Short mmCIF file of C-alpha atoms and ligand atoms in Angstrom, two decimals:
data_model
loop_
_atom_site.label_atom_id
_atom_site.label_comp_id
_atom_site.label_asym_id
_atom_site.label_seq_id
_atom_site.Cartn_x
_atom_site.Cartn_y
_atom_site.Cartn_z
CA UNK A 1 145.15 81.66 179.78
CA UNK A 2 148.06 82.54 182.43
CA UNK A 3 147.25 80.83 186.22
CA UNK A 4 144.80 82.92 187.85
CA UNK A 5 145.70 83.05 191.64
CA UNK A 6 143.84 82.42 194.39
CA UNK A 7 143.02 83.73 198.32
CA UNK A 8 144.15 80.82 200.99
CA UNK A 9 141.63 81.41 203.39
CA UNK A 10 140.88 78.99 205.97
CA UNK A 11 142.60 76.23 206.05
CA UNK A 12 142.02 76.46 202.17
CA UNK A 13 142.84 77.66 197.81
CA UNK A 14 139.77 79.37 197.11
CA UNK A 15 138.97 81.02 193.99
CA UNK A 16 138.03 85.36 194.25
CA UNK A 17 134.89 86.20 194.22
CA UNK A 18 135.66 88.83 191.53
CA UNK A 19 136.04 87.32 187.49
CA UNK A 20 138.24 90.78 187.55
CA UNK A 21 142.09 89.99 187.10
CA UNK A 22 145.12 91.88 186.52
CA UNK A 23 147.47 90.88 184.63
CA UNK A 24 151.07 89.87 186.97
CA UNK A 25 154.12 91.04 184.71
CA UNK A 26 157.65 91.08 183.98
CA UNK A 27 158.88 93.95 183.93
CA UNK A 28 161.80 93.27 182.18
CA UNK A 29 160.34 91.04 179.81
CA UNK A 30 157.19 91.68 179.40
CA UNK A 31 155.37 87.79 180.02
CA UNK A 32 152.54 88.43 181.03
CA UNK A 33 153.98 85.84 185.06
CA UNK A 34 149.79 85.05 186.29
CA UNK A 35 146.39 87.33 186.59
CA UNK A 36 145.66 88.33 190.66
CA UNK A 37 142.69 88.96 191.04
CA UNK A 38 141.10 92.41 191.52
CA UNK A 39 139.58 91.16 195.43
CA UNK A 40 136.48 92.62 196.95
CA UNK A 41 135.14 93.38 200.44
CA UNK A 42 133.72 89.47 200.43
CA UNK A 43 137.07 88.24 200.03
CA UNK A 44 137.68 89.97 202.62
CA UNK A 45 135.49 89.02 204.90
CA UNK A 46 135.42 85.53 204.46
CA UNK A 47 139.19 85.67 204.98
CA UNK A 48 137.89 87.46 208.06
CA UNK A 49 136.36 85.36 209.33
CA UNK A 50 137.74 82.51 208.44
CA UNK A 51 140.94 84.32 211.02
CA UNK A 52 137.98 84.84 213.91
CA UNK A 53 136.80 81.15 213.83
CA UNK A 54 140.45 80.23 214.03
CA UNK A 55 141.43 82.64 217.28
CA UNK A 56 140.05 81.27 220.21
CA UNK A 57 142.29 77.56 219.68
CA UNK A 58 145.64 79.53 219.04
CA UNK A 59 145.44 81.82 221.58
CA UNK A 60 145.08 79.20 223.57
CA UNK A 61 148.23 76.83 221.85
CA UNK A 62 150.76 76.83 223.79
CA UNK A 63 153.71 79.40 222.87
CA UNK A 64 156.30 76.74 222.93
CA UNK A 65 153.97 74.96 220.05
CA UNK A 66 152.68 78.52 218.47
CA UNK A 67 157.37 78.44 218.55
CA UNK A 68 157.46 75.73 216.94
CA UNK A 69 155.75 76.22 214.04
CA UNK A 70 158.52 79.26 212.78
CA UNK A 71 160.83 76.68 213.88
CA UNK A 72 159.11 74.77 210.63
CA UNK A 73 158.26 77.49 208.36
CA UNK A 74 162.73 78.45 208.98
CA UNK A 75 163.85 75.18 207.68
CA UNK A 76 161.08 74.83 204.50
CA UNK A 77 162.12 78.73 203.70
CA UNK A 78 165.73 77.36 203.37
CA UNK A 79 164.11 74.45 201.53
CA UNK A 80 162.94 76.86 199.32
CA UNK A 81 165.81 80.17 199.60
CA UNK A 82 166.61 80.40 195.84
CA UNK A 83 163.25 79.60 194.11
CA UNK A 84 161.54 82.67 196.36
CA UNK A 85 165.37 84.57 195.07
CA UNK A 86 164.20 83.68 191.69
CA UNK A 87 160.00 85.04 191.97
CA UNK A 88 161.39 88.53 193.31
CA UNK A 89 163.68 88.60 190.47
CA UNK A 90 161.18 88.10 187.93
CA UNK A 91 157.88 89.30 189.37
CA UNK A 92 159.64 92.36 190.58
CA UNK A 93 162.80 93.14 188.41
CA UNK A 94 165.74 93.64 190.77
CA UNK A 95 168.33 91.71 190.28
CA UNK A 96 169.21 88.20 192.28
CA UNK A 97 171.36 89.16 195.15
CA UNK A 98 169.34 91.66 195.94
CA UNK A 99 165.80 89.83 195.47
CA UNK A 100 168.81 86.95 197.70
CA UNK A 101 169.52 89.22 201.04
CA UNK A 102 165.34 90.88 200.35
CA UNK A 103 164.83 86.91 201.03
CA UNK A 104 167.60 86.51 203.98
CA UNK A 105 165.44 89.59 205.97
CA UNK A 106 162.30 87.63 205.52
CA UNK A 107 163.73 85.08 207.24
CA UNK A 108 165.63 86.34 210.39
CA UNK A 109 162.15 88.00 210.71
CA UNK A 110 160.81 84.50 211.55
CA UNK A 111 164.23 83.64 213.29
CA UNK A 112 163.28 86.18 215.62
CA UNK A 113 159.63 85.36 215.61
CA UNK A 114 161.05 82.14 217.44
CA UNK A 115 161.65 83.77 220.07
CA UNK A 116 157.97 84.55 221.25
CA UNK A 117 158.10 82.19 224.66
CA UNK A 118 160.55 84.17 226.71
CA UNK A 119 159.72 87.96 224.03
CA UNK A 120 156.88 88.12 225.17
CA UNK A 121 156.65 87.62 229.49
CA UNK A 122 154.51 90.09 230.98
CA UNK A 123 155.32 91.84 234.45
CA UNK A 124 154.87 90.96 238.65
CA UNK A 125 154.86 93.09 241.60
CA UNK A 126 154.91 92.23 244.52
CA UNK A 127 152.50 93.96 247.40
CA UNK A 128 151.72 97.10 245.44
CA UNK A 129 149.96 97.35 248.86
CA UNK A 130 149.24 95.22 251.95
CA UNK A 131 148.86 91.35 250.58
CA UNK A 132 148.56 92.58 246.73
CA UNK A 133 150.51 92.14 244.50
CA UNK A 134 149.90 93.66 240.92
CA UNK A 135 150.82 91.98 237.23
CA UNK A 136 150.35 93.08 234.00
CA UNK A 137 150.07 90.50 231.21
CA UNK A 138 150.74 89.88 227.77
CA UNK A 139 148.13 88.94 225.55
CA UNK A 140 146.73 88.81 221.74
CA UNK A 141 143.73 91.11 220.48
CA UNK A 142 142.01 88.63 218.03
CA UNK A 143 142.76 89.76 214.51
CA UNK A 144 145.16 91.55 212.50
CA UNK A 145 146.33 91.76 209.11
CA UNK A 146 149.22 93.56 206.93
CA UNK A 147 148.36 95.55 203.92
CA UNK A 148 152.32 95.53 201.72
CA UNK A 149 153.82 97.40 198.44
CA UNK A 150 155.63 95.56 195.37
CA UNK A 151 158.92 97.47 196.23
CA UNK A 152 160.03 94.14 198.56
CA UNK A 153 156.43 90.88 198.10
CA UNK A 154 158.60 88.58 200.37
CA UNK A 155 160.05 90.46 203.02
CA UNK A 156 157.21 92.76 204.26
CA UNK A 157 154.84 90.12 205.48
CA UNK A 158 157.17 89.15 206.69
CA UNK A 159 157.79 91.88 209.05
CA UNK A 160 153.99 91.30 210.40
CA UNK A 161 153.36 87.36 209.85
CA UNK A 162 155.70 85.61 212.20
CA UNK A 163 155.16 87.74 215.30
CA UNK A 164 151.17 88.39 214.91
CA UNK A 165 151.03 84.35 214.42
CA UNK A 166 153.67 83.33 217.10
CA UNK A 167 152.22 86.04 219.53
CA UNK A 168 148.99 84.27 219.83
CA UNK A 169 146.66 86.73 216.99
CA UNK A 170 146.03 85.29 213.54
CA UNK A 171 146.51 87.09 210.82
CA UNK A 172 145.17 87.81 207.20
CA UNK A 173 147.55 89.39 204.55
CA UNK A 174 146.90 91.58 201.68
CA UNK A 175 149.87 91.49 199.47
CA UNK A 176 151.06 94.11 196.45
CA UNK A 177 149.01 92.71 192.84
CA UNK A 178 152.19 94.15 191.63
CA UNK A 179 153.57 91.42 192.50
CA UNK A 180 151.58 89.37 194.36
CA UNK A 181 153.23 85.92 193.75
CA UNK A 182 155.65 85.92 196.49
CA UNK A 183 153.20 85.74 198.43
CA UNK A 184 151.50 82.43 196.63
CA UNK A 185 154.06 80.91 196.88
CA UNK A 186 155.44 81.61 200.69
CA UNK A 187 151.44 80.27 201.67
CA UNK A 188 151.77 76.81 199.66
CA UNK A 189 155.15 76.44 202.06
CA UNK A 190 153.21 77.46 204.89
CA UNK A 191 150.77 75.06 204.34
CA UNK A 192 152.56 72.47 204.39
CA UNK A 193 153.75 73.50 208.58
CA UNK A 194 149.38 72.44 209.09
CA UNK A 195 148.78 74.98 211.03
CA UNK A 196 145.20 75.28 212.83
CA UNK A 197 143.26 75.64 209.21
CA UNK A 198 142.07 80.49 209.73
CA UNK A 199 145.50 80.89 211.72
CA UNK A 200 147.06 82.24 207.71
CA UNK A 201 144.50 84.14 205.44
CA UNK A 202 146.03 85.68 202.17
CA UNK A 203 143.99 87.67 199.77
CA UNK A 204 145.13 89.31 196.85
CA UNK A 205 143.16 92.24 195.03
CA UNK A 206 143.39 96.16 195.65
CA UNK A 207 142.29 99.55 197.27
CA UNK A 208 138.70 97.89 197.12
CA UNK A 209 140.61 94.45 199.15
CA UNK A 210 142.19 97.41 201.37
CA UNK A 211 139.93 99.53 202.15
CA UNK A 212 137.64 96.23 203.56
CA UNK A 213 140.68 95.10 205.81
CA UNK A 214 140.97 98.88 207.41
CA UNK A 215 137.45 98.85 208.13
CA UNK A 216 136.45 95.75 209.07
CA UNK A 217 134.56 94.93 212.86
CA UNK A 218 135.98 91.94 213.12
CA UNK A 219 140.05 92.88 212.33
CA UNK A 220 141.92 94.38 215.29
CA UNK A 221 144.46 95.77 213.92
CA UNK A 222 147.25 96.70 210.80
CA UNK A 223 149.90 97.38 208.87
CA UNK A 224 150.66 98.89 206.31
CA UNK A 225 153.96 99.13 204.49
CA UNK A 226 153.17 102.19 200.95
CA UNK A 227 153.65 105.56 199.98
CA UNK A 228 153.07 107.94 202.09
CA UNK A 229 149.64 109.48 200.49
CA UNK A 230 147.70 105.82 201.11
CA UNK A 231 149.83 104.97 204.28
CA UNK A 232 147.73 108.52 205.86
CA UNK A 233 144.62 106.87 204.36
CA UNK A 234 144.96 103.77 206.43
CA UNK A 235 146.44 105.45 209.11
CA UNK A 236 143.34 107.88 209.21
CA UNK A 237 141.05 104.75 208.35
CA UNK A 238 142.19 102.74 210.67
CA UNK A 239 141.51 105.51 213.09
CA UNK A 240 137.79 105.92 212.74
CA UNK A 241 137.14 101.74 212.86
CA UNK A 242 139.42 101.54 216.06
CA UNK A 243 141.58 99.76 215.29
CA UNK A 244 146.15 99.90 215.93
CA UNK A 245 147.40 100.92 213.30
CA UNK A 246 151.41 101.35 212.49
CA UNK A 247 151.73 103.02 208.86
CA UNK A 248 155.11 103.37 206.93
CA UNK A 249 154.73 105.56 204.65
CA UNK A 250 157.53 106.85 201.66
CA UNK A 251 161.16 108.74 202.18
CA UNK A 252 162.73 110.98 200.30
CA UNK A 253 166.79 110.41 202.07
CA UNK A 254 169.09 112.31 202.58
CA UNK A 255 173.42 111.73 202.88
CA UNK A 256 175.61 114.19 204.11
CA UNK A 257 179.50 113.82 202.58
CA UNK A 258 181.50 115.67 204.68
CA UNK A 259 185.07 116.14 203.64
CA UNK A 260 186.93 114.52 205.86
CA UNK A 261 185.22 111.31 204.04
CA UNK A 262 187.16 108.04 202.94
CA UNK A 263 185.42 108.74 199.15
CA UNK A 264 186.15 105.36 197.10
CA UNK A 265 184.35 103.46 199.77
CA UNK A 266 182.14 106.54 200.81
CA UNK A 267 180.93 106.22 196.53
CA UNK A 268 181.29 102.60 196.67
CA UNK A 269 177.78 102.14 199.52
CA UNK A 270 176.45 105.43 198.42
CA UNK A 271 176.54 102.79 194.79
CA UNK A 272 174.53 100.97 196.63
CA UNK A 273 172.35 103.12 198.62
CA UNK A 274 170.63 104.99 195.11
CA UNK A 275 170.46 102.60 192.69
CA UNK A 276 169.93 99.01 194.81
CA UNK A 277 166.67 98.13 193.79
CA UNK A 278 166.91 100.22 191.11
CA UNK A 279 166.10 102.68 193.78
CA UNK A 280 163.07 101.38 194.31
CA UNK A 281 163.21 101.39 198.35
CA UNK A 282 162.00 103.23 201.64
CA UNK A 283 166.05 103.47 201.86
CA UNK A 284 167.27 104.32 198.71
CA UNK A 285 169.47 107.21 199.21
CA UNK A 286 168.06 109.92 197.09
CA UNK A 287 170.00 112.73 197.80
CA UNK A 288 173.97 113.69 198.17
CA UNK A 289 174.27 116.87 200.48
CA UNK A 290 178.35 117.03 199.13
CA UNK A 291 179.56 119.60 202.11
CA UNK A 292 182.49 121.67 201.17
CA UNK A 293 185.54 120.72 199.38
CA UNK A 294 183.97 117.51 199.69
CA UNK A 295 181.80 118.10 196.19
CA UNK A 296 184.63 118.31 193.91
CA UNK A 297 185.24 114.03 194.39
CA UNK A 298 182.74 112.85 195.13
CA UNK A 299 181.12 114.20 191.70
CA UNK A 300 183.20 113.03 189.69
CA UNK A 301 183.71 109.70 191.99
CA UNK A 302 180.47 109.18 191.08
CA UNK A 303 179.57 109.65 188.01
CA UNK A 304 182.47 107.16 187.21
CA UNK A 305 181.62 104.29 188.60
CA UNK A 306 177.29 105.12 188.24
CA UNK A 307 178.08 105.57 184.29
CA UNK A 308 179.84 101.43 184.89
CA UNK A 309 177.02 99.86 186.93
CA UNK A 310 175.93 97.20 184.40
CA UNK A 311 171.58 96.75 184.21
CA UNK A 312 170.66 93.75 183.06
CA UNK A 313 167.56 91.08 183.46
CA UNK A 314 168.13 90.49 187.04
CA UNK A 315 168.17 86.12 186.35
CA UNK A 316 171.77 87.38 184.27
CA UNK A 317 173.82 87.46 187.13
CA UNK A 318 175.96 90.04 185.36
CA UNK A 319 173.52 92.58 185.28
CA UNK A 320 173.85 95.62 188.96
CA UNK A 321 170.97 97.00 188.55
CA UNK A 322 167.40 96.07 186.68
CA UNK A 323 163.73 97.65 185.94
CA UNK A 324 161.28 99.47 187.71
CA UNK A 325 158.63 98.45 188.72
CA UNK A 326 156.01 99.15 185.50
CA UNK A 327 156.59 101.18 182.01
CA UNK A 328 154.47 102.96 184.18
CA UNK A 329 156.75 104.00 187.02
CA UNK A 330 159.43 103.96 184.24
CA UNK A 331 157.99 107.07 182.65
CA UNK A 332 157.12 108.29 185.84
CA UNK A 333 160.72 108.63 187.49
CA UNK A 334 161.35 110.43 183.59
CA UNK A 335 158.79 112.83 183.49
CA UNK A 336 159.98 113.50 187.19
CA UNK A 337 164.45 114.17 186.14
CA UNK A 338 162.69 115.63 183.24
CA UNK A 339 160.79 118.39 184.96
CA UNK A 340 163.94 118.34 187.33
CA UNK A 341 165.88 120.18 184.38
CA UNK A 342 162.86 122.74 183.99
CA UNK A 343 163.59 123.13 187.23
CA UNK A 344 167.03 124.40 187.34
CA UNK A 345 168.92 120.41 187.58
CA UNK A 346 171.86 120.24 185.83
CA UNK A 347 172.23 116.31 184.42
CA UNK A 348 175.66 114.50 184.86
CA UNK A 349 174.23 110.69 183.81
CA UNK A 350 171.21 110.63 181.39
CA UNK A 351 169.96 106.75 182.13
CA UNK A 352 166.37 107.99 180.13
CA UNK A 353 165.97 105.57 177.77
CA UNK A 354 168.01 102.97 178.03
CA UNK A 355 167.67 99.81 176.73
CA UNK A 356 169.40 96.31 177.39
CA UNK A 357 169.80 94.02 174.52
CA UNK A 358 167.14 91.28 174.34
CA UNK A 359 164.82 93.11 177.49
CA UNK A 360 164.31 96.35 174.74
CA UNK A 361 160.13 95.74 176.29
CA UNK A 362 162.11 95.85 179.55
CA UNK A 363 161.39 98.76 181.85
CA UNK A 364 164.37 99.23 182.20
CA UNK A 365 165.74 103.56 183.54
CA UNK A 366 169.98 103.49 183.50
CA UNK A 367 171.45 105.14 186.91
CA UNK A 368 170.90 109.00 186.77
CA UNK A 369 172.33 111.52 188.41
CA UNK A 370 171.28 115.35 188.74
CA UNK A 371 174.01 117.79 189.90
CA UNK A 372 173.04 121.10 191.08
CA UNK A 373 170.17 120.90 192.78
CA UNK A 374 168.77 123.49 195.15
CA UNK A 375 166.74 122.25 199.02
CA UNK A 376 163.79 123.55 197.57
CA UNK A 377 163.96 121.81 194.33
CA UNK A 378 160.81 119.49 194.07
CA UNK A 379 163.12 116.94 192.57
CA UNK A 380 164.92 117.20 195.57
CA UNK A 381 161.59 117.66 198.03
CA UNK A 382 159.90 114.09 196.88
CA UNK A 383 160.27 110.85 196.40
CA UNK A 384 161.30 109.32 192.86
CA UNK A 385 161.33 106.32 193.08
CA UNK A 386 163.97 105.46 190.89
CA UNK A 387 167.90 104.92 189.48
CA UNK A 388 167.79 109.32 190.76
CA UNK A 389 170.32 110.97 191.97
CA UNK A 390 170.70 114.44 193.13
CA UNK A 391 173.54 116.57 194.46
CA UNK A 392 173.09 119.40 196.80
CA UNK A 393 176.40 121.45 197.78
CA UNK A 394 176.53 123.09 201.21
CA UNK A 395 178.93 124.87 202.65
CA UNK A 396 179.44 123.18 206.34
CA UNK A 397 178.33 120.29 208.31
CA UNK A 398 175.00 122.96 209.81
CA UNK A 399 173.97 123.32 206.69
CA UNK A 400 173.72 119.79 205.56
CA UNK A 401 171.43 119.43 208.40
CA UNK A 402 169.42 122.13 207.89
CA UNK A 403 168.06 121.14 204.43
CA UNK A 404 168.37 117.25 206.13
CA UNK A 405 165.91 118.81 208.02
CA UNK A 406 164.26 120.48 205.83
CA UNK A 407 161.74 117.30 204.10
CA UNK A 408 158.60 116.70 205.23
CA UNK A 409 160.43 113.24 205.40
CA UNK A 410 162.69 111.01 208.02
CA UNK A 411 162.94 107.03 207.31
CA UNK A 412 166.36 107.53 206.83
CA UNK A 413 169.83 110.46 206.61
CA UNK A 414 173.24 108.90 206.04
CA UNK A 415 176.83 110.74 206.87
CA UNK A 416 179.01 109.55 206.05
CA UNK A 417 183.00 111.17 207.09
CA UNK A 418 186.29 110.18 209.57
CA UNK A 419 185.06 112.28 212.53
CA UNK A 420 183.25 111.02 215.05
CA UNK A 421 182.64 114.27 216.41
CA UNK A 422 180.56 115.20 213.54
CA UNK A 423 179.18 111.88 213.72
CA UNK A 424 177.66 111.97 216.97
CA UNK A 425 175.77 115.95 215.71
CA UNK A 426 174.50 114.01 213.54
CA UNK A 427 172.46 111.22 214.30
CA UNK A 428 172.06 113.50 217.59
CA UNK A 429 170.03 116.47 215.58
CA UNK A 430 168.51 114.98 211.73
CA UNK A 431 164.81 113.99 212.79
CA UNK A 432 165.02 110.87 210.46
CA UNK A 433 164.38 106.87 212.08
CA UNK A 434 167.78 105.29 210.72
CA UNK A 435 170.42 106.82 210.23
CA UNK A 436 173.36 105.68 208.99
CA UNK A 437 176.78 107.02 210.22
CA UNK A 438 179.53 105.14 207.13
CA UNK A 439 176.41 103.31 206.35
CA UNK A 440 173.66 103.84 202.87
CA UNK A 441 171.61 102.43 204.17
CA UNK A 442 170.67 101.61 207.92
CA UNK A 443 168.54 98.75 208.01
CA UNK A 444 167.43 97.15 211.16
CA UNK A 445 167.29 93.74 211.30
CA UNK A 446 165.23 91.82 212.49
CA UNK A 447 164.73 92.61 216.08
CA UNK A 448 164.70 96.60 216.33
CA UNK A 449 161.99 98.42 215.11
CA UNK A 450 161.99 99.47 211.73
CA UNK A 451 159.92 103.10 211.10
CA UNK A 452 160.89 106.23 210.23
CA UNK A 453 158.93 110.20 211.52
CA UNK A 454 157.31 112.85 209.63
CA UNK A 455 155.92 111.89 206.72
CA UNK A 456 158.11 108.73 206.93
CA UNK A 457 155.43 106.69 209.68
CA UNK A 458 151.76 107.29 211.22
CA UNK A 459 150.80 105.33 214.54
CA UNK A 460 153.25 105.10 217.37
CA UNK A 461 154.78 101.64 217.33
CA UNK A 462 157.07 100.52 214.66
CA UNK A 463 157.16 96.78 212.57
CA UNK A 464 160.05 94.96 213.62
CA UNK A 465 161.71 94.28 217.06
CA UNK A 466 160.22 94.58 220.69
CA UNK A 467 157.28 97.30 218.74
CA UNK A 468 155.75 94.37 216.55
CA UNK A 469 155.16 93.04 220.61
CA UNK A 470 153.18 95.85 222.20
CA UNK A 471 151.31 95.90 219.04
CA UNK A 472 150.75 92.06 218.98
CA UNK A 473 150.17 92.46 221.70
CA UNK A 474 148.06 93.82 224.77
CA UNK A 475 149.40 94.71 228.83
CA UNK A 476 146.44 93.84 231.04
CA UNK A 477 146.58 94.29 234.20
CA UNK A 478 145.59 92.28 237.20
CA UNK A 479 145.98 92.98 240.99
CA UNK A 480 145.20 90.29 243.18
CA UNK A 481 144.40 90.12 247.18
CA UNK A 482 143.92 86.41 248.39
CA UNK A 483 141.84 85.94 251.72
P1 NAD B 1 151.01 101.61 197.43
O1 NAD B 1 151.72 103.36 198.37
O2 NAD B 1 150.62 102.72 195.58
O3 NAD B 1 151.32 100.88 197.66
C1 NAD B 1 151.02 99.45 198.83
C2 NAD B 1 149.31 98.82 198.94
O4 NAD B 1 148.48 99.37 199.82
C3 NAD B 1 149.75 97.36 198.30
O5 NAD B 1 148.69 96.75 198.83
C4 NAD B 1 148.38 98.23 198.11
O6 NAD B 1 147.24 97.44 197.23
C5 NAD B 1 148.14 99.61 197.93
N1 NAD B 1 146.95 100.67 198.11
C6 NAD B 1 147.45 101.26 196.67
N2 NAD B 1 146.47 102.35 196.92
C7 NAD B 1 145.51 102.30 197.74
C8 NAD B 1 144.99 103.25 198.57
N3 NAD B 1 143.71 104.15 197.27
N4 NAD B 1 143.33 102.55 199.40
C9 NAD B 1 144.05 101.85 199.43
N5 NAD B 1 144.68 100.65 199.56
C10 NAD B 1 145.86 101.22 198.34
O7 NAD B 1 153.11 101.24 197.02
P2 NAD B 1 153.37 100.74 196.11
O8 NAD B 1 153.67 101.42 195.02
O9 NAD B 1 153.42 98.96 196.36
O10 NAD B 1 155.50 100.84 197.23
C11 NAD B 1 155.68 101.93 197.06
C12 NAD B 1 155.88 102.40 198.45
O11 NAD B 1 155.88 102.14 198.86
C13 NAD B 1 156.97 103.84 198.49
O12 NAD B 1 156.80 104.79 198.09
C14 NAD B 1 158.05 103.15 199.23
O13 NAD B 1 159.21 104.02 200.20
C15 NAD B 1 157.41 102.91 200.79
N6 NAD B 1 158.09 101.93 201.22
C16 NAD B 1 157.64 102.49 202.45
C17 NAD B 1 158.76 101.00 203.18
C18 NAD B 1 158.96 101.71 204.64
O14 NAD B 1 159.87 100.66 205.37
N7 NAD B 1 158.26 103.03 204.86
C19 NAD B 1 158.39 99.50 203.24
C20 NAD B 1 158.88 99.72 201.30
C21 NAD B 1 157.98 100.78 200.85
#
């Protein structure tokens, strides 16, 4: 019997109230790594109660001391760096280098949280009226929670947890049941910090646990990252229950390539965007828009490079692309490819049915390129979340901007060009939260806010950066006169 994961509540590891579990499966080897409990409302109640009980003492713990925990956390995470990267590979299927990149990005959020004492300061104005001063003070609110996706099991929870607790709140994480073990490891490391009991809590589960978090009267705010249909549910449910919410959703990211782009360098970069993480990134380039004469050289170079990508088990250093998350995901992606062909796209490189020696049952989809994709096709409009790149042809720059802005998503868009004028026009006119200029994955670093537009984001304040200070604190106004 494989290990059944436990919840971490009030400083102790406790079993879920539910006996039902789901296997966590390594998508390359098909080995069952652990069993994750199908967490219940009562599990969430316990975690929120522990977080609520911890809040008053924690918020009055000096902010410098709260920040000190982050220095210690950083040291511990560096010590366990390779262990985390290995687990991310095992439960998610990405390559080891991609997992290392993820762990590094997660740690950068811990770095950023060490700056909280200077970030959280309020502001003051003297003499707003005769002898009267006005101050805005930032205060934490109470219990916050994060509901996170499978594709970055280590990094995404760290977009929120360090800032939430260093600003003085207490926290509950509900990770994806597909990849819960990275959080199990993280909470074992958090345990070594000797934080006061209840400051950080972990609850496993799926929909029932998520709904319990969103509906709980003592949860003041929810950070969600996942697909757009669920992001909409989260936004609506949290609003209905009177909480703050930031809901980061799915994506369909376009990459425009101008004829004046450095083709070899651009395609090398587009490879990472489209096929990194087997296309399971919210910033994955999904449609390349070839402008005018860029089409022929771009297509030839894309096919040449993508055909050479070595697909394999992420723990083998020679692998350049790992698995998708599950057999079900592979079947869904392969169906989207087939449907794209039915819609009229042509297959330029077919990754369906790929087999990797020694991992014949693994959930591999090889790099796939579809040509002749038109803006109204489903394959051009909807998120594939797999290693599938569509090529669309447009006559000029304005047509490229137009097709990009027709998307109902707005997470990211990139342009490859050597023209400053086109680059500037692109960033000015394209409706997306993250713009890459000769950069295929425009991922905001920890001190900048990260979030999309349109159906890629629901809420006001994004994750990370100064937005997170606003999200995790309230501005209390004090107006004072001393007679
Ligand atoms: P998902 O929406 O299926 O699940 C995300 C979380 O929501 C999980 O914790 C899951 O247990 C929970 N959940 C699932 N269904 C639910 C429901 N009906 N009610 C309540 N909770 C529910 O997403 P996923 O498949 O884990 O992740 C992939 C998606 O996440 C992609 O769409 C990707 O674009 C998106 N994503 C977005 C960003 C971003 O920053 N915008 C970052 C990473 C991933």
